[in-house]
Amino acid sequence: MTGEDSQEWLVRLIRECRTIAVVGLSSNPARPSYRVAAYMQQQGKVVIPVNPRESGVLGARAYPALSAVPGPVDLVNIFRRSEEAGAVVDEAILVKAKAVWLQEGVIDEAAAERARRAGLQVVMDRCWLKEHLRCVGENGPDVSPVDA
C-alpha cells in the first residue's frame, strides 16, 4: 500500500495535524462530533469548533464558517451530510488547510478529488477517533481509553 491507503501515511497525518477545525461540531455530548472532538482534545489537539448554531463548544469559541477561523488550520474534520461536504472541502482549500477528513458515512468523491488536486491530504468515510485508536493508540503513550 502507498499514499492515502497506507497505515504509515495515516499515522503521520494523525500525529502531525495539531490544529483541527471540526465542522458541524455540536455542544451536545451525545453527538458523535462532540465525543470525537473531546477525544481529540484529550490527545493534545487544538480543536476549533465550526458551527453557525454554536457560540462555543468544549471550552473553545465556535466560528460560523472556516473562513472566519483566525490562523492556520492543519486538518478540517467534516461532520456534515455527504451532500454538504463539497462546500466545506472547497472552503478548506481556500483557507489552505493541509488536509480534510470526511467522517464515517460522509462521502463525496468529486470533492475529495478537488482537494487532492489542490494539494490537500484526504481521508474519507473514516472516523478520526477509531483510526487514532487503531493506528496510534496501541503504540502511542499519548492515548487514554474512551468510549467511542
Coordinates of N, CA, C and O in Angstrom, one line a residue:
M1 N 0.8 -1.2 0.0 CA 0.0 0.0 0.0 C 0.9 1.3 0.0 O 1.9 1.3 0.6
T2 N 0.4 2.3 -0.7 CA 1.1 3.5 -0.7 C 0.1 4.7 -0.6 O -1.1 4.5 -0.7
G3 N 0.7 5.8 -0.4 CA -0.1 7.0 -0.3 C -1.2 7.0 0.7 O -1.0 6.6 1.8
E4 N -2.4 7.4 0.3 CA -3.5 7.5 1.3 C -4.0 6.2 1.8 O -4.9 6.2 2.7
D5 N -3.6 5.1 1.2 CA -4.0 3.8 1.7 C -3.2 3.2 2.7 O -3.5 2.2 3.4
S6 N -2.0 3.8 3.0 CA -1.0 3.1 3.9 C -1.3 3.6 5.3 O -1.6 4.7 5.6
Q7 N -1.1 2.7 6.2 CA -1.2 3.0 7.7 C -0.2 4.0 8.1 O -0.5 4.8 8.9
E8 N 1.0 3.9 7.6 CA 2.1 4.8 7.9 C 1.7 6.2 7.6 O 1.9 7.2 8.3
W9 N 1.1 6.4 6.4 CA 0.6 7.7 6.0 C -0.4 8.2 6.9 O -0.4 9.4 7.3
L10 N -1.4 7.4 7.3 CA -2.4 7.8 8.2 C -1.9 8.1 9.6 O -2.3 9.2 10.2
V11 N -1.0 7.4 10.1 CA -0.4 7.7 11.4 C 0.3 9.0 11.4 O 0.2 9.8 12.3
R12 N 1.1 9.3 10.3 CA 1.8 10.5 10.2 C 0.8 11.7 10.1 O 1.0 12.7 10.8
L13 N -0.3 11.5 9.4 CA -1.3 12.6 9.3 C -1.9 12.9 10.7 O -2.1 14.0 11.1
I14 N -2.3 11.8 11.4 CA -2.9 11.9 12.7 C -2.0 12.6 13.7 O -2.4 13.5 14.4
R15 N -0.7 12.2 13.7 CA 0.2 12.8 14.6 C 0.6 14.2 14.3 O 0.8 15.1 15.1
E16 N 0.8 14.5 13.0 CA 1.3 15.8 12.6 C 0.3 16.9 12.6 O 0.6 18.1 12.7
C17 N -1.0 16.6 12.4 CA -2.0 17.6 12.4 C -2.4 18.0 13.8 O -3.0 17.2 14.5
R18 N -2.0 19.2 14.2 CA -2.2 19.6 15.6 C -3.5 20.5 15.8 O -4.1 20.5 16.8
T19 N -3.8 21.3 14.8 CA -4.9 22.2 14.9 C -6.0 21.7 14.0 O -5.8 21.6 12.7
I20 N -7.1 21.4 14.6 CA -8.2 20.7 13.8 C -9.5 21.5 13.9 O -10.0 21.7 15.0
A21 N -10.0 22.0 12.8 CA -11.3 22.6 12.7 C -12.3 21.5 12.5 O -12.2 20.7 11.6
V22 N -13.3 21.4 13.4 CA -14.3 20.4 13.4 C -15.6 21.1 12.9 O -16.3 21.8 13.6
V23 N -15.9 20.9 11.6 CA -17.1 21.5 11.0 C -18.3 20.6 11.3 O -18.4 19.4 11.0
G24 N -19.3 21.3 12.0 CA -20.5 20.6 12.4 C -20.4 20.1 13.8 O -21.2 19.3 14.3
L25 N -19.4 20.6 14.6 CA -19.3 20.2 16.0 C -20.4 20.8 16.8 O -20.8 21.9 16.8
S26 N -21.1 19.8 17.5 CA -22.2 20.1 18.4 C -21.8 20.2 19.8 O -20.9 19.5 20.3
S27 N -22.5 21.0 20.6 CA -22.3 21.1 22.0 C -23.0 20.0 22.8 O -22.9 19.9 24.0
N28 N -23.8 19.2 22.1 CA -24.5 18.1 22.7 C -23.5 16.9 22.9 O -23.1 16.3 21.9
P29 N -23.3 16.5 24.2 CA -22.3 15.4 24.5 C -22.7 14.1 23.9 O -21.9 13.2 23.8
A30 N -24.0 13.9 23.5 CA -24.5 12.7 23.0 C -24.1 12.6 21.5 O -24.2 11.5 20.9
R31 N -23.7 13.6 20.8 CA -23.4 13.6 19.4 C -22.0 13.1 19.1 O -21.1 13.4 19.9
P32 N -21.9 12.3 18.1 CA -20.6 11.8 17.7 C -19.5 12.9 17.5 O -18.4 12.7 17.9
S33 N -19.9 14.0 17.0 CA -18.9 15.1 16.8 C -18.4 15.6 18.1 O -17.2 15.9 18.2
Y34 N -19.2 15.7 19.1 CA -18.7 16.1 20.4 C -17.7 15.1 21.0 O -16.7 15.4 21.5
R35 N -18.1 13.8 20.9 CA -17.3 12.8 21.5 C -15.9 12.7 20.8 O -14.9 12.6 21.4
V36 N -15.9 12.8 19.5 CA -14.7 12.7 18.7 C -13.8 14.0 19.0 O -12.6 13.8 19.3
A37 N -14.4 15.1 19.1 CA -13.7 16.3 19.3 C -13.1 16.3 20.8 O -12.0 16.8 21.0
A38 N -13.9 15.9 21.7 CA -13.4 15.8 23.1 C -12.2 14.8 23.2 O -11.2 15.1 23.8
Y39 N -12.2 13.7 22.4 CA -11.1 12.8 22.4 C -9.9 13.5 21.7 O -8.8 13.3 22.2
M40 N -10.1 14.3 20.7 CA -9.0 15.0 20.0 C -8.3 15.9 21.1 O -7.1 15.9 21.1
Q41 N -9.1 16.6 21.8 CA -8.6 17.5 22.9 C -7.7 16.7 23.9 O -6.7 17.1 24.3
Q42 N -8.3 15.5 24.3 CA -7.5 14.7 25.2 C -6.2 14.2 24.7 O -5.2 14.0 25.4
Q43 N -6.1 14.2 23.4 CA -4.8 13.8 22.7 C -3.9 15.0 22.4 O -2.9 14.9 21.8
G44 N -4.3 16.2 23.0 CA -3.4 17.3 22.8 C -3.7 18.2 21.6 O -2.9 19.1 21.3
K45 N -4.7 17.9 20.8 CA -5.0 18.6 19.6 C -5.8 19.9 20.0 O -6.5 20.0 21.0
V46 N -5.5 21.0 19.2 CA -6.3 22.2 19.4 C -7.5 22.0 18.5 O -7.4 21.9 17.3
V47 N -8.7 22.0 19.1 CA -10.0 21.8 18.4 C -10.6 23.2 18.2 O -10.8 23.9 19.2
I48 N -11.0 23.5 17.0 CA -11.7 24.7 16.7 C -13.1 24.4 16.2 O -13.2 23.8 15.1
P49 N -14.1 24.7 17.0 CA -15.5 24.4 16.5 C -15.9 25.3 15.4 O -15.7 26.5 15.4
V50 N -16.5 24.7 14.4 CA -17.1 25.5 13.3 C -18.6 25.0 13.1 O -18.9 23.9 12.7
N51 N -19.4 25.9 13.6 CA -20.9 25.7 13.5 C -21.6 27.0 13.8 O -21.5 27.6 14.9
P52 N -22.4 27.4 12.8 CA -23.1 28.7 13.0 C -24.1 28.7 14.1 O -24.5 29.8 14.5
R53 N -24.5 27.6 14.6 CA -25.5 27.5 15.6 C -24.9 27.4 17.0 O -25.7 27.3 18.0
E54 N -23.6 27.5 17.1 CA -22.9 27.3 18.4 C -22.1 28.6 18.7 O -21.6 29.2 17.7
S55 N -22.0 29.0 20.0 CA -21.1 30.1 20.3 C -19.8 29.6 20.9 O -18.8 30.2 20.7
G56 N -19.8 28.4 21.4 CA -18.7 27.8 22.0 C -18.9 26.3 22.3 O -20.0 25.9 22.6
V57 N -17.9 25.5 22.1 CA -18.0 24.0 22.4 C -16.7 23.6 23.0 O -15.6 24.0 22.5
L58 N -16.8 22.8 24.0 CA -15.6 22.2 24.7 C -14.6 23.3 25.1 O -13.4 23.1 25.0
G59 N -15.1 24.4 25.6 CA -14.3 25.5 26.1 C -13.6 26.3 25.0 O -12.8 27.2 25.3
A60 N -14.0 26.1 23.7 CA -13.4 26.9 22.6 C -14.5 27.7 21.9 O -15.6 27.2 21.8
R61 N -14.1 28.9 21.5 CA -15.0 29.7 20.7 C -15.4 29.0 19.4 O -14.5 28.4 18.7
A62 N -16.7 29.0 19.0 CA -17.1 28.5 17.8 C -17.2 29.6 16.7 O -17.5 30.7 17.0
Y63 N -16.9 29.2 15.5 CA -16.9 30.1 14.3 C -18.0 29.6 13.4 O -18.3 28.4 13.2
P64 N -18.6 30.6 12.7 CA -19.8 30.2 11.8 C -19.3 29.5 10.5 O -20.1 28.8 9.9
A65 N -18.1 29.7 10.1 CA -17.5 29.1 8.9 C -16.0 29.0 9.0 O -15.4 29.7 9.8
L66 N -15.4 28.2 8.2 CA -14.0 28.0 8.1 C -13.3 29.4 7.8 O -12.2 29.7 8.4
S67 N -13.9 30.1 7.0 CA -13.3 31.4 6.6 C -13.2 32.4 7.7 O -12.4 33.3 7.7
A68 N -14.0 32.2 8.8 CA -13.9 33.1 10.0 C -12.9 32.7 11.0 O -12.6 33.4 11.9
V69 N -12.3 31.5 10.8 CA -11.3 31.0 11.8 C -10.0 31.8 11.6 O -9.4 31.8 10.5
P70 N -9.5 32.4 12.7 CA -8.2 33.1 12.6 C -7.1 32.1 12.6 O -7.1 31.1 13.4
G71 N -6.1 32.3 11.9 CA -4.9 31.5 11.9 C -5.0 30.2 11.1 O -6.1 29.9 10.6
P72 N -3.9 29.5 10.9 CA -3.9 28.3 10.1 C -4.6 27.1 10.7 O -4.6 27.0 11.9
V73 N -5.1 26.3 9.9 CA -5.7 25.0 10.3 C -5.0 23.9 9.6 O -4.8 23.9 8.4
D74 N -4.6 22.9 10.4 CA -3.9 21.7 9.8 C -4.9 20.8 9.1 O -4.7 20.3 8.0
L75 N -6.0 20.5 9.8 CA -6.9 19.5 9.4 C -8.4 20.0 9.5 O -8.7 20.6 10.6
V76 N -9.2 19.8 8.5 CA -10.6 20.1 8.6 C -11.3 18.8 8.7 O -11.3 18.0 7.8
N77 N -12.0 18.6 9.9 CA -12.7 17.3 10.1 C -14.2 17.6 9.9 O -14.7 18.6 10.5
I78 N -14.8 16.9 9.0 CA -16.2 17.3 8.5 C -17.2 16.3 9.0 O -17.2 15.1 8.7
F79 N -18.1 16.9 9.9 CA -19.3 16.2 10.4 C -20.5 16.8 9.8 O -21.3 17.4 10.4
R80 N -20.7 16.7 8.5 CA -21.8 17.2 7.7 C -22.3 16.1 6.8 O -21.6 15.1 6.5
R81 N -23.5 16.2 6.3 CA -24.0 15.3 5.3 C -23.2 15.3 4.1 O -22.6 16.3 3.7
S82 N -23.2 14.1 3.4 CA -22.3 14.0 2.2 C -22.6 15.1 1.2 O -21.7 15.7 0.6
E83 N -23.9 15.4 1.0 CA -24.3 16.5 0.0 C -23.8 17.9 0.4 O -23.8 18.8 -0.4
E84 N -23.4 18.1 1.7 CA -22.9 19.3 2.2 C -21.4 19.4 2.3 O -20.8 20.4 2.5
A85 N -20.8 18.2 2.1 CA -19.3 18.1 2.3 C -18.5 18.9 1.3 O -17.5 19.4 1.6
G86 N -19.0 18.9 0.0 CA -18.2 19.5 -1.0 C -18.0 21.0 -0.8 O -16.9 21.5 -1.0
A87 N -19.0 21.7 -0.3 CA -18.8 23.1 0.0 C -17.8 23.3 1.1 O -17.0 24.3 1.1
V88 N -17.8 22.4 2.1 CA -16.8 22.5 3.2 C -15.4 22.2 2.7 O -14.4 22.9 3.0
V89 N -15.3 21.2 1.8 CA -14.0 20.9 1.2 C -13.5 22.1 0.4 O -12.3 22.5 0.5
D90 N -14.3 22.7 -0.4 CA -13.9 23.9 -1.1 C -13.4 25.0 -0.2 O -12.4 25.7 -0.6
E91 N -14.1 25.2 0.9 CA -13.7 26.2 1.9 C -12.3 25.8 2.5 O -11.5 26.7 2.7
A92 N -12.1 24.6 2.7 CA -10.8 24.1 3.3 C -9.7 24.4 2.3 O -8.6 24.7 2.7
I93 N -10.0 24.2 1.0 CA -9.0 24.6 0.0 C -8.7 26.0 0.1 O -7.5 26.4 0.0
L94 N -9.7 26.9 0.2 CA -9.5 28.3 0.2 C -8.7 28.8 1.4 O -7.9 29.7 1.3
V95 N -8.9 28.2 2.6 CA -8.2 28.6 3.8 C -6.8 27.9 3.9 O -6.1 28.1 4.9
K96 N -6.5 27.1 2.9 CA -5.2 26.5 2.8 C -4.9 25.5 3.9 O -3.8 25.4 4.5
A97 N -6.0 24.7 4.3 CA -5.8 23.6 5.2 C -4.8 22.6 4.6 O -4.7 22.5 3.4
K98 N -4.2 21.8 5.4 CA -3.3 20.8 4.9 C -4.0 19.5 4.5 O -3.6 18.7 3.7
A99 N -5.2 19.3 5.2 CA -5.9 18.0 5.0 C -7.4 18.2 5.3 O -7.8 19.1 6.1
V100 N -8.2 17.3 4.7 CA -9.6 17.2 5.0 C -9.9 15.8 5.4 O -9.3 14.8 4.9
W101 N -10.8 15.6 6.4 CA -11.1 14.3 6.9 C -12.7 14.3 6.9 O -13.3 15.0 7.7
L102 N -13.2 13.5 6.0 CA -14.7 13.3 6.0 C -15.0 12.1 6.9 O -14.5 11.0 6.6
Q103 N -15.8 12.3 7.9 CA -16.1 11.3 8.9 C -16.8 10.1 8.3 O -17.3 10.2 7.1
E104 N -17.0 9.1 9.1 CA -17.7 7.9 8.6 C -19.0 8.2 8.1 O -19.8 9.0 8.7
G105 N -19.3 7.7 6.9 CA -20.6 7.9 6.2 C -20.6 9.2 5.4 O -21.6 9.4 4.7
V106 N -19.6 10.0 5.5 CA -19.5 11.2 4.7 C -18.7 10.9 3.4 O -17.5 10.7 3.6
I107 N -19.3 10.9 2.3 CA -18.6 10.5 1.0 C -18.9 11.5 -0.1 O -20.1 11.8 -0.3
D108 N -17.9 12.1 -0.7 CA -18.0 13.0 -1.8 C -16.8 12.8 -2.6 O -15.8 13.5 -2.4
E109 N -16.8 11.9 -3.6 CA -15.6 11.6 -4.4 C -15.1 12.8 -5.2 O -13.9 13.0 -5.3
A110 N -16.1 13.6 -5.7 CA -15.7 14.8 -6.5 C -15.0 15.8 -5.6 O -13.9 16.4 -6.0
A111 N -15.5 16.0 -4.4 CA -14.8 17.0 -3.5 C -13.5 16.5 -3.1 O -12.5 17.2 -3.0
A112 N -13.4 15.2 -2.8 CA -12.1 14.6 -2.4 C -11.1 14.8 -3.5 O -9.9 15.1 -3.3
E113 N -11.5 14.6 -4.8 CA -10.6 14.8 -5.9 C -10.1 16.2 -6.0 O -9.0 16.5 -6.3
R114 N -11.1 17.2 -5.8 CA -10.7 18.6 -5.9 C -9.7 18.9 -4.8 O -8.7 19.7 -5.1
A115 N -9.9 18.4 -3.6 CA -8.9 18.6 -2.5 C -7.5 18.0 -2.9 O -6.5 18.7 -2.7
R116 N -7.5 16.8 -3.4 CA -6.2 16.2 -3.8 C -5.5 17.1 -4.8 O -4.3 17.3 -4.8
R117 N -6.3 17.5 -5.9 CA -5.7 18.4 -6.9 C -5.1 19.7 -6.4 O -4.2 20.2 -6.9
A118 N -5.8 20.2 -5.3 CA -5.3 21.4 -4.6 C -4.1 21.1 -3.6 O -3.6 22.1 -3.0
G119 N -3.7 19.9 -3.5 CA -2.6 19.5 -2.6 C -2.9 19.2 -1.2 O -2.0 19.0 -0.4
L120 N -4.2 19.0 -0.9 CA -4.6 18.6 0.4 C -4.6 17.1 0.5 O -4.9 16.4 -0.4
Q121 N -4.3 16.6 1.7 CA -4.4 15.2 2.0 C -5.9 14.9 2.3 O -6.5 15.8 2.9
V122 N -6.3 13.7 2.0 CA -7.8 13.4 2.1 C -8.0 12.1 2.8 O -7.4 11.1 2.4
V123 N -8.9 12.1 3.8 CA -9.4 10.8 4.4 C -10.9 10.9 4.2 O -11.5 12.0 4.6
M124 N -11.5 9.8 3.8 CA -13.0 9.9 3.6 C -13.6 8.6 4.1 O -13.1 7.5 4.0
D125 N -14.8 8.8 4.7 CA -15.6 7.7 5.2 C -14.9 6.9 6.3 O -14.9 5.7 6.4
R126 N -14.2 7.7 7.2 CA -13.5 7.0 8.3 C -13.7 7.9 9.6 O -13.8 9.1 9.5
C127 N -13.7 7.3 10.7 CA -13.8 8.0 12.0 C -12.4 8.3 12.5 O -11.6 7.4 12.7
W128 N -12.2 9.6 12.8 CA -10.9 10.0 13.4 C -10.6 9.3 14.6 O -9.5 8.8 14.8
L129 N -11.5 9.2 15.6 CA -11.3 8.6 16.9 C -10.9 7.1 16.7 O -9.9 6.6 17.2
K130 N -11.7 6.4 15.9 CA -11.4 4.9 15.6 C -10.1 4.7 15.0 O -9.3 3.8 15.3
E131 N -9.7 5.6 14.0 CA -8.4 5.5 13.3 C -7.3 5.8 14.3 O -6.2 5.2 14.2
H132 N -7.5 6.8 15.1 CA -6.4 7.1 16.1 C -6.2 5.9 17.0 O -5.1 5.6 17.2
L133 N -7.3 5.4 17.5 CA -7.1 4.2 18.4 C -6.4 3.0 17.6 O -5.6 2.3 18.2
R134 N -6.8 2.8 16.4 CA -6.3 1.7 15.6 C -4.8 1.9 15.2 O -4.0 1.0 15.3
C135 N -4.5 3.1 14.8 CA -3.2 3.4 14.2 C -2.2 3.9 15.3 O -1.0 3.5 15.2
V136 N -2.6 4.7 16.2 CA -1.7 5.3 17.1 C -1.9 4.8 18.6 O -1.0 4.6 19.3
G137 N -3.1 4.5 18.9 CA -3.5 4.1 20.3 C -2.7 2.9 20.8 O -2.3 3.0 22.0
E138 N -2.5 1.9 20.0 CA -1.8 0.8 20.5 C -0.3 1.0 20.8 O 0.3 0.4 21.6
N139 N 0.3 2.0 20.0 CA 1.7 2.2 20.1 C 2.1 3.6 20.8 O 3.2 3.8 21.0
G140 N 1.1 4.4 20.9 CA 1.5 5.8 21.4 C 1.2 5.9 22.9 O 0.1 5.5 23.4
P141 N 2.1 6.6 23.6 CA 1.8 6.8 25.1 C 0.8 7.9 25.3 O 0.4 8.1 26.4
D142 N 0.4 8.6 24.3 CA -0.5 9.7 24.5 C -2.0 9.4 24.4 O -2.8 10.2 24.2
V143 N -2.3 8.1 24.5 CA -3.7 7.7 24.3 C -4.3 7.2 25.6 O -3.7 6.4 26.3
S144 N -5.5 7.7 25.9 CA -6.2 7.2 27.1 C -7.5 6.6 26.6 O -8.0 7.0 25.6
P145 N -8.0 5.5 27.2 CA -9.1 4.9 26.7 C -10.4 5.8 26.8 O -10.5 6.6 27.8
V146 N -11.3 5.6 25.9 CA -12.5 6.4 25.9 C -13.6 5.6 25.1 O -13.2 4.9 24.2
D147 N -14.8 5.8 25.5 CA -15.9 5.1 24.8 C -16.2 5.9 23.5 O -16.4 7.1 23.5
A148 N -16.1 5.2 22.4 CA -16.4 5.8 21.1 C -17.8 6.0 20.9 O -18.6 5.3 20.7

